[in-house]
Amino acid sequence: AAGVIQSPRHLIKEKRETATLKCYPIPRHDTVYWYQQGPGQDPQFLISFYEKMQSDKGSIPDRFSAQQFSDYHSELNMSSLELGDSALYFCASSPRQRRTRYNEQFFGPGTRLTVL
Amino acid sequence: AQTVTQSQPEMSVQEAETVTLSCTYDTSENNYYLFWYKQPPSRQMILVIRQEAYKQQNATENRFSVNFQKAAKSFSLKISDSQLGDTAMYFCATRLDAGGTSYGKLTFGQGTILTVHP
């Protein structure tokens, strides 16, 4: 079965540089979530999109922006990178199931960002 | 706002034995979901088990079961017949019922590192 795809899997950047992380949800999934997991920490919700519109926003810095495209893939753009941005960034997707109250989030393998 | 607390940073168990991981949460909402996720050394997030808050019956998935105490806002995970492959970080998480739509962020606890010894 197809899973959530994230690219790149690993990324090394210098301080003040820009990074773009990509997420390709499972086919027919219309909702994408982004989470940030720092070293030894729990995942923190950043932002989510439903049907290409931002649906919720968490602790996402103003330096970060994200969007969901017409094919439902999503990109997280990170500018003016700081050392503290080094983390594992997860993307998760949810299926289009209007009749069910529960929609499981399927996680991608994550992108490990290292800022030097 | 929802908060999730896992008070056990680390746990260990012998292979084939049973272990229970604790989780408490706080929410003012009445409709929500509870989850346990497993994160092995590969760092992949794997859903272990889920519980709908409106269901009184505790969820069970093979060797994994939960003890859901809604009034006490407690949601513990019991792993029976522990296996070496169960060694991982375990996260408890909550999600509000978004009213039938598909969005709803997960709020995670701090995690419990479980080590299964041979």
Coordinates of C-alpha atoms in Angstrom, one line a residue:
Chain A
A1 CA 0.0 0.0 0.0
A2 CA 1.2 3.5 -0.8
G3 CA 2.5 5.5 2.1
V4 CA 3.2 9.2 2.8
I5 CA 6.3 10.3 1.0
Q6 CA 8.6 13.0 2.3
S7 CA 11.6 14.5 0.5
P8 CA 14.3 14.9 1.1
R9 CA 14.9 12.4 3.9
H10 CA 18.0 14.3 5.1
L11 CA 18.9 17.9 4.7
I12 CA 21.9 19.9 5.9
K13 CA 21.8 23.7 5.8
E14 CA 23.8 26.6 7.1
K15 CA 22.4 29.2 9.4
R16 CA 20.3 31.9 7.7
E17 CA 19.8 29.6 4.6
T18 CA 16.4 28.5 3.3
A19 CA 15.0 25.0 3.2
T20 CA 11.9 23.5 1.5
L21 CA 10.5 20.2 2.7
K22 CA 8.0 18.3 0.6
C23 CA 5.2 15.9 1.5
Y24 CA 3.2 13.7 -0.8
P25 CA 0.1 12.3 1.0
I26 CA -1.4 8.9 0.4
P27 CA -3.7 9.0 -2.7
R28 CA -7.2 10.3 -1.9
H29 CA -6.1 11.9 1.3
D30 CA -7.1 15.5 1.4
T31 CA -5.6 16.6 4.7
V32 CA -2.0 17.2 5.5
Y33 CA -0.4 17.9 8.9
W34 CA 3.2 19.0 9.7
Y35 CA 4.9 18.2 13.0
Q36 CA 8.3 19.2 14.3
Q37 CA 10.2 16.8 16.7
G38 CA 13.3 18.2 18.3
P39 CA 16.0 15.9 19.8
G40 CA 14.5 14.0 22.7
Q41 CA 11.2 15.7 22.4
D42 CA 7.7 14.9 21.5
P43 CA 6.3 16.0 18.1
Q44 CA 4.8 19.5 18.0
F45 CA 2.1 20.4 15.6
L46 CA 3.0 23.2 13.2
I47 CA 0.3 23.6 10.6
S48 CA -2.4 21.6 8.7
F49 CA -4.2 21.9 5.4
Y50 CA -7.6 20.6 4.4
E51 CA -8.6 20.7 0.7
K52 CA -5.7 23.1 0.0
M53 CA -6.7 25.6 2.6
Q54 CA -5.0 26.1 5.9
S55 CA -7.2 24.5 8.6
D56 CA -5.2 24.9 11.8
K57 CA -2.0 26.5 13.0
G58 CA 0.2 25.6 15.9
S59 CA 3.6 26.8 17.1
I60 CA 5.0 27.6 13.6
P61 CA 7.5 30.4 13.5
D62 CA 6.8 33.4 11.2
R63 CA 9.9 32.4 9.3
F64 CA 8.1 29.2 8.2
S65 CA 5.3 29.1 5.6
A66 CA 3.5 26.2 4.0
Q67 CA 0.9 25.4 1.4
Q68 CA -1.0 22.6 -0.1
F69 CA -1.2 22.3 -3.9
S70 CA -3.9 21.2 -6.3
D71 CA -2.5 17.6 -6.3
Y72 CA -2.7 17.7 -2.4
H73 CA 1.0 17.6 -1.9
S74 CA 2.3 20.1 0.6
E75 CA 5.5 22.1 1.0
L76 CA 7.0 23.6 4.2
N77 CA 9.3 26.5 3.5
M78 CA 11.7 27.5 6.1
S79 CA 13.7 30.7 5.9
S80 CA 16.5 32.3 7.9
L81 CA 17.3 29.0 9.4
E82 CA 18.5 28.9 13.0
L83 CA 20.4 26.2 14.9
G84 CA 17.2 25.5 16.9
D85 CA 15.4 24.5 13.7
S86 CA 17.4 21.3 13.6
A87 CA 14.7 18.6 14.1
L88 CA 12.8 15.8 12.5
Y89 CA 9.9 17.1 10.5
F90 CA 7.0 14.8 10.0
C91 CA 4.2 15.1 7.5
A92 CA 1.0 13.1 8.1
S93 CA -2.1 12.7 6.0
S94 CA -5.7 11.8 6.6
P95 CA -8.3 10.2 4.3
R96 CA -11.3 11.8 2.8
Q97 CA -14.0 10.1 4.9
R98 CA -16.9 12.4 5.6
R99 CA -19.1 9.8 7.1
T100 CA -16.7 8.6 9.8
R101 CA -15.9 10.6 12.9
Y102 CA -12.4 9.3 13.1
N103 CA -9.7 9.9 10.5
E104 CA -6.4 8.2 11.3
Q105 CA -3.3 10.2 10.5
F106 CA -0.7 8.3 8.6
F107 CA 2.8 9.5 9.2
G108 CA 5.6 9.8 6.7
P109 CA 9.2 8.7 7.5
G110 CA 10.2 12.3 8.3
T111 CA 12.8 14.7 7.0
R112 CA 15.8 15.2 9.3
L113 CA 17.0 18.8 9.0
T114 CA 20.4 19.7 10.4
V115 CA 21.3 23.4 10.6
L116 CA 25.0 24.1 11.1
Chain B
A1 CA -6.0 23.6 25.2
Q2 CA -5.2 20.0 25.6
T3 CA -2.3 18.6 27.6
V4 CA -0.9 15.1 27.8
T5 CA 1.4 13.9 30.5
Q6 CA 3.5 10.8 30.5
S7 CA 5.2 10.5 33.9
Q8 CA 7.5 7.6 33.1
P9 CA 10.5 8.8 31.1
E10 CA 11.8 5.2 30.9
M11 CA 10.5 1.7 31.5
S12 CA 12.1 -1.7 31.1
V13 CA 10.6 -5.2 31.0
Q14 CA 11.8 -8.7 30.4
E15 CA 10.8 -10.5 27.3
A16 CA 7.4 -12.3 27.5
E17 CA 6.4 -10.2 30.5
T18 CA 3.7 -7.6 30.8
V19 CA 4.3 -3.8 31.1
T20 CA 2.0 -0.9 31.6
L21 CA 2.7 2.7 30.4
S22 CA 0.9 5.5 32.0
C23 CA -0.7 8.6 30.4
T24 CA -2.9 11.3 31.8
Y25 CA -4.5 14.1 29.9
D26 CA -6.5 17.3 30.4
T27 CA -9.2 18.6 28.2
S28 CA -12.3 20.6 28.6
E29 CA -13.9 18.9 25.6
N30 CA -16.2 15.9 25.8
N31 CA -15.6 14.4 22.3
Y32 CA -12.0 13.4 21.6
Y33 CA -9.8 10.5 20.6
L34 CA -6.8 9.0 22.4
F35 CA -3.9 7.2 20.8
W36 CA -0.7 5.4 21.5
Y37 CA 2.1 5.7 19.0
K38 CA 5.3 3.8 18.8
Q39 CA 8.5 5.3 17.6
P40 CA 11.3 2.7 17.1
P41 CA 14.9 3.7 16.5
S42 CA 14.0 4.2 12.8
R43 CA 12.0 7.2 14.1
Q44 CA 8.9 6.2 12.1
M45 CA 5.7 7.0 13.9
I46 CA 3.5 3.9 14.1
L47 CA -0.1 3.9 15.4
V48 CA -0.4 1.2 18.1
I49 CA -3.9 1.6 19.3
R50 CA -6.7 4.2 19.4
Q51 CA -9.7 4.8 21.7
E52 CA -12.8 6.9 21.1
A53 CA -13.7 8.8 24.3
Y54 CA -17.4 8.2 23.8
K55 CA -16.8 4.4 24.0
Q56 CA -16.7 2.9 27.4
Q57 CA -15.2 -0.4 26.2
N58 CA -11.4 -0.5 26.3
A59 CA -9.7 -0.9 22.9
T60 CA -7.6 -4.0 22.3
E61 CA -5.2 -4.8 19.4
N62 CA -3.6 -8.2 19.8
R63 CA -1.0 -7.9 22.6
F64 CA -1.8 -4.2 23.2
S65 CA -4.7 -3.0 25.3
V66 CA -5.7 0.1 27.1
N67 CA -7.3 1.0 30.4
F68 CA -9.3 4.1 29.7
Q69 CA -10.7 6.0 32.7
K70 CA -12.5 9.0 31.3
A71 CA -13.5 10.5 34.7
A72 CA -9.9 10.3 35.8
K73 CA -8.6 11.3 32.4
S74 CA -6.2 8.4 32.4
F75 CA -5.3 6.3 29.4
S76 CA -2.7 3.6 30.1
L77 CA -1.2 1.1 27.6
K78 CA -0.7 -2.5 28.6
I79 CA 1.7 -4.6 26.5
S80 CA 1.4 -8.3 27.1
D81 CA 4.0 -11.0 26.2
S82 CA 6.6 -8.3 25.5
Q83 CA 8.8 -8.8 22.5
L84 CA 12.3 -7.4 21.7
G85 CA 10.7 -5.6 18.7
D86 CA 8.5 -3.6 21.2
T87 CA 11.6 -1.7 22.2
A88 CA 10.8 1.9 21.2
M89 CA 9.6 5.3 22.4
Y90 CA 5.9 5.3 23.1
F91 CA 3.8 8.5 22.8
C92 CA 0.4 9.0 24.1
A93 CA -1.6 11.5 22.1
T94 CA -5.1 13.2 22.0
R95 CA -7.1 14.6 19.2
L96 CA -10.3 16.5 19.4
D97 CA -13.3 15.3 17.5
A98 CA -13.4 17.9 14.7
G99 CA -17.1 17.4 14.1
G100 CA -17.0 15.0 11.2
T101 CA -14.4 16.8 9.1
S102 CA -10.9 15.4 8.7
Y103 CA -8.8 17.9 10.4
G104 CA -7.7 17.7 14.0
K105 CA -4.1 18.1 15.3
L106 CA -2.5 15.5 17.6
T107 CA -1.2 16.7 21.0
F108 CA 1.5 14.4 22.2
G109 CA 2.9 13.5 25.6
Q110 CA 6.6 13.6 26.4
G111 CA 7.1 9.9 25.6
T112 CA 8.2 6.8 27.5
I113 CA 11.3 4.9 26.4
L114 CA 10.5 1.2 26.7
T115 CA 13.3 -1.3 26.6
V116 CA 12.6 -5.0 26.4
H117 CA 15.4 -7.2 27.7
P118 CA 16.0 -10.8 26.5

